[in-house]
PDB file of C-alpha atoms and ligand atoms in Angstrom:
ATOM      1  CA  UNK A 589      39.838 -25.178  -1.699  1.00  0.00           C
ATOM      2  CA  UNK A 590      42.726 -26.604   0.007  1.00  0.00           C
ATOM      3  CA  UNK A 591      45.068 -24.726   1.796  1.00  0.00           C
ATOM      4  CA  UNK A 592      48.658 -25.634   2.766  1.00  0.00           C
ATOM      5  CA  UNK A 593      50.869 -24.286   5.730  1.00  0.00           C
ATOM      6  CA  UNK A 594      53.375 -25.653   7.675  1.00  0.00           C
ATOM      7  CA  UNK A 595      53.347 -25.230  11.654  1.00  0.00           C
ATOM      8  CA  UNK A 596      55.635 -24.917  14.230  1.00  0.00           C
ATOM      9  CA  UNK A 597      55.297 -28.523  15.938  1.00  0.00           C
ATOM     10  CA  UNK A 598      57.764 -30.794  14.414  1.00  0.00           C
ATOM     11  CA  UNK A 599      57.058 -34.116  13.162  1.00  0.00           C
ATOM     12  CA  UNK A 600      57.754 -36.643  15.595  1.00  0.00           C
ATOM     13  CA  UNK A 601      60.398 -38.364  13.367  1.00  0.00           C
ATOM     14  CA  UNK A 602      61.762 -35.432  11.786  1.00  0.00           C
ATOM     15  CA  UNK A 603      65.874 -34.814  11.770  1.00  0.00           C
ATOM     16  CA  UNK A 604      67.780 -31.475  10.984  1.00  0.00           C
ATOM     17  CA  UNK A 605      70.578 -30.645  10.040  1.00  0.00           C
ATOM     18  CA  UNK A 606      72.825 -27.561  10.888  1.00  0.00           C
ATOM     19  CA  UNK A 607      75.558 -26.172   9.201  1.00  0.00           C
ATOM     20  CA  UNK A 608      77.680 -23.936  11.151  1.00  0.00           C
ATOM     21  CA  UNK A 609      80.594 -21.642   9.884  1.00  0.00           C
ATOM     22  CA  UNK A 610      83.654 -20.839  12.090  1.00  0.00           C
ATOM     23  CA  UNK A 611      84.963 -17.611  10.399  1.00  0.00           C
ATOM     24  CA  UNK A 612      83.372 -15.239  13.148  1.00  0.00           C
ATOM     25  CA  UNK A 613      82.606 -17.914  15.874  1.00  0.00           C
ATOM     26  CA  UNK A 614      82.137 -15.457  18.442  1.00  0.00           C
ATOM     27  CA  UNK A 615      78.397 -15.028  16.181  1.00  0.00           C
ATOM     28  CA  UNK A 616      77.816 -18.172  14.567  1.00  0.00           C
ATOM     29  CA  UNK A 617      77.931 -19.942  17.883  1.00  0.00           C
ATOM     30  CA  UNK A 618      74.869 -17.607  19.555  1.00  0.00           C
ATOM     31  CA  UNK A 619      73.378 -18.476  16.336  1.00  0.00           C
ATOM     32  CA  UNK A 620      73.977 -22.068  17.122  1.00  0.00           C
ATOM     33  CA  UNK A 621      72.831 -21.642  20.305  1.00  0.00           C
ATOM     34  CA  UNK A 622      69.535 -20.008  19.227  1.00  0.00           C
ATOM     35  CA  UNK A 623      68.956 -22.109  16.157  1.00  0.00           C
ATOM     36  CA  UNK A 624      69.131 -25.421  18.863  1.00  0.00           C
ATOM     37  CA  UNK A 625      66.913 -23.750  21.533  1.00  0.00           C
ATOM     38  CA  UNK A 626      64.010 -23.114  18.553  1.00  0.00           C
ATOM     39  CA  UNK A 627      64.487 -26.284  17.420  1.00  0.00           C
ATOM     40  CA  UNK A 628      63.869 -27.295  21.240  1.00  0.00           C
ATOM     41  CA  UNK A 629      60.976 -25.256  21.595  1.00  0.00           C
ATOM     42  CA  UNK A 630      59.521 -26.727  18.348  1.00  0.00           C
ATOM     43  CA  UNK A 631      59.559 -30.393  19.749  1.00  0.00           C
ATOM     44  CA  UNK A 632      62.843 -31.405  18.051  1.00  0.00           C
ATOM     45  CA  UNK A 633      64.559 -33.929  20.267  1.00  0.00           C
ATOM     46  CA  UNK A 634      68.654 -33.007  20.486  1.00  0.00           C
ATOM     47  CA  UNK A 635      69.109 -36.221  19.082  1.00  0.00           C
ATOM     48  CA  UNK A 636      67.458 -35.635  15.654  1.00  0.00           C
ATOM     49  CA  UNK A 637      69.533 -32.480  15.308  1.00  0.00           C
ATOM     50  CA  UNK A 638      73.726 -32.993  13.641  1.00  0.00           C
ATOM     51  CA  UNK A 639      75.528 -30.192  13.061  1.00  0.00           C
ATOM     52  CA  UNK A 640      78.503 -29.705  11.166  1.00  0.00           C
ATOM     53  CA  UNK A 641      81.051 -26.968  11.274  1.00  0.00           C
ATOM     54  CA  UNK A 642      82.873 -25.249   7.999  1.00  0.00           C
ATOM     55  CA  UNK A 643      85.513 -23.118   7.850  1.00  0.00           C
ATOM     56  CA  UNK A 644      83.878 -19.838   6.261  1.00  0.00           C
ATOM     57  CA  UNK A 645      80.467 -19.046   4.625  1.00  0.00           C
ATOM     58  CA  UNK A 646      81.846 -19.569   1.218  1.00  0.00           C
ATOM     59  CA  UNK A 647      82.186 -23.721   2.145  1.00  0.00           C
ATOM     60  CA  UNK A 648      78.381 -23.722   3.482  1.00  0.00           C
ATOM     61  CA  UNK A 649      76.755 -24.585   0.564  1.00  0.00           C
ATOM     62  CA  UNK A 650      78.915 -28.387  -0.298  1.00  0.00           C
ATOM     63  CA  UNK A 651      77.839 -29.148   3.244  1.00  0.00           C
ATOM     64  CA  UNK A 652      74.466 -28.671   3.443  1.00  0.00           C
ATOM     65  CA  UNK A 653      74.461 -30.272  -0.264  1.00  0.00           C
ATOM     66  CA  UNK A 654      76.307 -33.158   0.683  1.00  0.00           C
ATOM     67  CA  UNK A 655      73.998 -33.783   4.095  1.00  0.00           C
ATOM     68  CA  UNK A 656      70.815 -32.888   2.238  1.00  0.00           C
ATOM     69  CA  UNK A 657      71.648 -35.594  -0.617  1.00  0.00           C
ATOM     70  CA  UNK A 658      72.016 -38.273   1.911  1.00  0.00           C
ATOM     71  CA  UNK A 659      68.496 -38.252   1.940  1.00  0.00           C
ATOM     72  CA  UNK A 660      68.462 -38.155   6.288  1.00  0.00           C
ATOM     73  CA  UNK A 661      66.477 -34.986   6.942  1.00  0.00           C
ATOM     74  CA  UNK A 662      64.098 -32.554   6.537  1.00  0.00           C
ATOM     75  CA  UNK A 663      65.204 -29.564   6.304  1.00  0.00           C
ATOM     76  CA  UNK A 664      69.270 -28.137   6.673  1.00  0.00           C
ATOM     77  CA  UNK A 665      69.680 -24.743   8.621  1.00  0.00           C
ATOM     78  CA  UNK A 666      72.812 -22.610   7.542  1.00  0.00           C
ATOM     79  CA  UNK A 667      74.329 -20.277   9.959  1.00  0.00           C
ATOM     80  CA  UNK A 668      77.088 -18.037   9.096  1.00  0.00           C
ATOM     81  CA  UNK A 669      78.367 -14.547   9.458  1.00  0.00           C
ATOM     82  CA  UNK A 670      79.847 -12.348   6.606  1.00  0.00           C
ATOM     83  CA  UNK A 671      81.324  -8.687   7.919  1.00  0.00           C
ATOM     84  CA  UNK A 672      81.473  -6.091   5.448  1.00  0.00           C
ATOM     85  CA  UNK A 673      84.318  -4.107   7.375  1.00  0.00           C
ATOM     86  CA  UNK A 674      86.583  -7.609   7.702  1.00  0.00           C
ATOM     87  CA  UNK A 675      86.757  -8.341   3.897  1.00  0.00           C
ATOM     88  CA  UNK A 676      87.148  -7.083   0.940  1.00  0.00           C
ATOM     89  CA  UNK A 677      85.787 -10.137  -0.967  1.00  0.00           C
ATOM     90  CA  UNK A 678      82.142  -9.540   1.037  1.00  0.00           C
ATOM     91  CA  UNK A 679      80.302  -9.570  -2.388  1.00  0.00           C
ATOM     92  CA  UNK A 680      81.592 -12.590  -3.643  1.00  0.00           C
ATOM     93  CA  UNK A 681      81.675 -14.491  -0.157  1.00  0.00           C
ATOM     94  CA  UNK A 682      77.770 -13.147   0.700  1.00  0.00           C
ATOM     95  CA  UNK A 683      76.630 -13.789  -2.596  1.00  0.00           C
ATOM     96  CA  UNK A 684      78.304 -17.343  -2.954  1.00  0.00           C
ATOM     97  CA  UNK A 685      76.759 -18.353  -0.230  1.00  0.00           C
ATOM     98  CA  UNK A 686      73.349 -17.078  -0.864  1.00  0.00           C
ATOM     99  CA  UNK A 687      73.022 -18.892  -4.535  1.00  0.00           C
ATOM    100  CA  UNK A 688      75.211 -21.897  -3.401  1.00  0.00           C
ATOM    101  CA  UNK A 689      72.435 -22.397  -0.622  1.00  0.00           C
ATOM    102  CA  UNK A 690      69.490 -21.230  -2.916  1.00  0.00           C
ATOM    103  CA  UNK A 691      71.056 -23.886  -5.838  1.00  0.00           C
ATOM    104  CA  UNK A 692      71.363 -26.501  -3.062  1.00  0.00           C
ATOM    105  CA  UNK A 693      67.367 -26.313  -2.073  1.00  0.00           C
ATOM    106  CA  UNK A 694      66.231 -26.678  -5.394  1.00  0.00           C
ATOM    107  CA  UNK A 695      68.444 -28.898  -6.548  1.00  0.00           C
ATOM    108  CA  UNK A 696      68.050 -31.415  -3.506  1.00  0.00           C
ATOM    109  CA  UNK A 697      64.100 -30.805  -3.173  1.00  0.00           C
ATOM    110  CA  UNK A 698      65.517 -30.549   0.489  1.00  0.00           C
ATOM    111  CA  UNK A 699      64.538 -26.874   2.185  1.00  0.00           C
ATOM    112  CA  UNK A 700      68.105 -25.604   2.815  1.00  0.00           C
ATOM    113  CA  UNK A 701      67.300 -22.360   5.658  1.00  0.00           C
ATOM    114  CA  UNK A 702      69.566 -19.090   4.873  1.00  0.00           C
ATOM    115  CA  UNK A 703      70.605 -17.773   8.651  1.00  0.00           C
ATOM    116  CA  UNK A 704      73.622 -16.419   7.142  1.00  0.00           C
ATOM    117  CA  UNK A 705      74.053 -12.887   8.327  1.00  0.00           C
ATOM    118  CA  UNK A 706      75.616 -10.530   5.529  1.00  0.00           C
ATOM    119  CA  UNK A 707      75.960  -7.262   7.570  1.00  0.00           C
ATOM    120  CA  UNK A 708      78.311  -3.766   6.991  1.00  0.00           C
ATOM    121  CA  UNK A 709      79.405  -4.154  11.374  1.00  0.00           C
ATOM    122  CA  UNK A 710      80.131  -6.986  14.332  1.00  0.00           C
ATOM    123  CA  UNK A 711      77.689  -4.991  15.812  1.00  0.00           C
ATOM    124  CA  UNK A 712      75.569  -5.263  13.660  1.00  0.00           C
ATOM    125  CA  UNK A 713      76.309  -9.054  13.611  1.00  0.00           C
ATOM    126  CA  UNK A 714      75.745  -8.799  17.620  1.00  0.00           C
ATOM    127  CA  UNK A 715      72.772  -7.433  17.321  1.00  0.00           C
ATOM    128  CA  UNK A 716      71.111 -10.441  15.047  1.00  0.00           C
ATOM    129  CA  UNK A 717      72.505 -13.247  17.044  1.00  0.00           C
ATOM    130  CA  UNK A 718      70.993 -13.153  20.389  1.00  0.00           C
ATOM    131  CA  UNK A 719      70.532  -9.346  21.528  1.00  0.00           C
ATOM    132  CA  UNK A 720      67.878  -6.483  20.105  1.00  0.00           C
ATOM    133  CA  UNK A 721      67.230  -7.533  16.895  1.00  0.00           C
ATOM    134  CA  UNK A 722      66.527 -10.655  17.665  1.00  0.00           C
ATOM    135  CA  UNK A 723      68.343 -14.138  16.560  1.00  0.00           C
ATOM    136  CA  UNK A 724      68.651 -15.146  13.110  1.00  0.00           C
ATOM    137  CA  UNK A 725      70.192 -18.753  13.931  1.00  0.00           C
ATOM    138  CA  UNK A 726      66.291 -19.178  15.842  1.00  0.00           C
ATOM    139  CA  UNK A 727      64.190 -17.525  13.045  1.00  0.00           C
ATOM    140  CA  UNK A 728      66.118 -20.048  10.559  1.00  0.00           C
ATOM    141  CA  UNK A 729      65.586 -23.056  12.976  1.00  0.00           C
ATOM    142  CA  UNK A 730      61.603 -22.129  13.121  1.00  0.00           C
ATOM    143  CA  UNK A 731      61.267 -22.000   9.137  1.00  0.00           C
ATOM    144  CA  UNK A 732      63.272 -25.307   9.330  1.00  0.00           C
ATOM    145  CA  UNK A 733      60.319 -26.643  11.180  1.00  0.00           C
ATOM    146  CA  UNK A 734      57.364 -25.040   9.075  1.00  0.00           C
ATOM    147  CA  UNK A 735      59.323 -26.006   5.899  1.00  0.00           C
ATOM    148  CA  UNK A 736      59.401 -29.782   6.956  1.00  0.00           C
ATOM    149  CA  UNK A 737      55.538 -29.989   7.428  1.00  0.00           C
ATOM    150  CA  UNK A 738      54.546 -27.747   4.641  1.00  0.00           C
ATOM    151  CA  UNK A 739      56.725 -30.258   2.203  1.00  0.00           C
ATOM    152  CA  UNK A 740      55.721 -33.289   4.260  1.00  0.00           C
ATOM    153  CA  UNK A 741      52.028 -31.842   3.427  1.00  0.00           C
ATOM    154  CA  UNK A 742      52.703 -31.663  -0.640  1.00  0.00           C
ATOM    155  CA  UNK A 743      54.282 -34.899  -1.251  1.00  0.00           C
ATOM    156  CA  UNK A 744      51.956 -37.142  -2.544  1.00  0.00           C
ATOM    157  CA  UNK A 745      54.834 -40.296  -1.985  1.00  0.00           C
TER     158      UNK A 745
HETATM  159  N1  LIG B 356      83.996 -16.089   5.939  1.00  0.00           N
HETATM  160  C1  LIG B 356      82.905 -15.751   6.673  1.00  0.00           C
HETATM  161  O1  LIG B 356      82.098 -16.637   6.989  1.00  0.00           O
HETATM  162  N2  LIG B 356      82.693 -14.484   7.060  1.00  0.00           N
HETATM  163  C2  LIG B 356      83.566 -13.476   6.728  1.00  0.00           C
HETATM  164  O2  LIG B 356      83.318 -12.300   7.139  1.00  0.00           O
HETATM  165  C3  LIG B 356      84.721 -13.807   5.969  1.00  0.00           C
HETATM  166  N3  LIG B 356      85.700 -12.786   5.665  1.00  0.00           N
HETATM  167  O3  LIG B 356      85.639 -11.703   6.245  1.00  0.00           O
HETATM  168  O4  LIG B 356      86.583 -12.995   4.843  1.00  0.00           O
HETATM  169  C4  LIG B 356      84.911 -15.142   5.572  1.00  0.00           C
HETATM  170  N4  LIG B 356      85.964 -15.520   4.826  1.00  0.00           N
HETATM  171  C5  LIG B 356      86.329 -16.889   4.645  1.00  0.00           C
HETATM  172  C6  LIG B 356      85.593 -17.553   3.495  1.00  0.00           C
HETATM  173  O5  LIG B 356      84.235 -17.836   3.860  1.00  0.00           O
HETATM  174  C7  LIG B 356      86.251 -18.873   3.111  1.00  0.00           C
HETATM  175  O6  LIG B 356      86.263 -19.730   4.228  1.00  0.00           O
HETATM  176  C8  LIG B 356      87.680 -18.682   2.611  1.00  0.00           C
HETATM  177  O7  LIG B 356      87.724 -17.712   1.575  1.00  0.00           O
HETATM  178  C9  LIG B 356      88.266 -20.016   2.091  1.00  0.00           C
HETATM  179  O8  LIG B 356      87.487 -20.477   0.987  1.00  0.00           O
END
């Protein structure tokens, strides 16, 4: 019996994309940061890798629609950061952004990574993008990768 499974050695002509947020920059750049070094580490030349920046969370999801639709890359890694304490409107900006992305993927056929953190503190937020708790922008950027070959594996095109 067959069995599928992506791994962690990108395909030499694969291309990402990343979708960055700038509401809480001070995170969603270490994200950045950690979601380019995995896809480094992976095999991913920088040049196969454009990012885009969007003002908030809630605007992630027409981005990494509108770049998956051109049809240019594998897989589209979303990094954001949504802070309970800094906004009332947390539920409707964490769970916009959670569908929007989750719509996005299945509507595109294109895998469409969630690194968005949705946390209660900025240290909390601290501690996902780069310190303890690892970095959420690098475990995104490493499902990018296994998500590519696993779908590159199931086409029958
Ligand atoms: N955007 C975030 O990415 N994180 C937040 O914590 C946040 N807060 O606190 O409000 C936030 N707001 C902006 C939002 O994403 C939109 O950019 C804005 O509402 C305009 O549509």
């Amino acid at each position: 019996m067959p069995v599928f499974e992506g791994t962690l050695v990108a395909p030499p002509d694969a291309r990402f994309a990343i979708v960055a947020s700038r509401f809480n920059e001070m995170i969603t750049q270490r994200l950045l940061n950690g979601a380019q070094a995995a896809l480094a580490q992976h095999g991913v030349a920088e040049e196969a890798v454009d990012v885009a920046w969007c003002p908030g969370a809630f605007e992630i999801p027409v981005v990494a629609k509108t770049m998956a639709e051109t049809g240019r890359y594998d897989a589209v890694v979303c990094l954001g950061a949504v802070v309970r304490g800094a906004t009332p409107h947390f539920d409707y900006i964490s769970g916009g952004v959670a569908g929007g992305i989750q719509q996005v993927m299945l509507d595109t056929g294109v895998p469409v990574l969630f690194g968005v953190l949705t946390v209660d503190t900025i240290e909390q937020a601290i501690e996902r993008a780069g310190a303890e708790a690892g970095n959420k922008g690098a475990e995104a950027a490493s499902g990018a990768v296994e998500m590519a070959n696993l779908l590159r594996q199931l086409r029958v095109d």
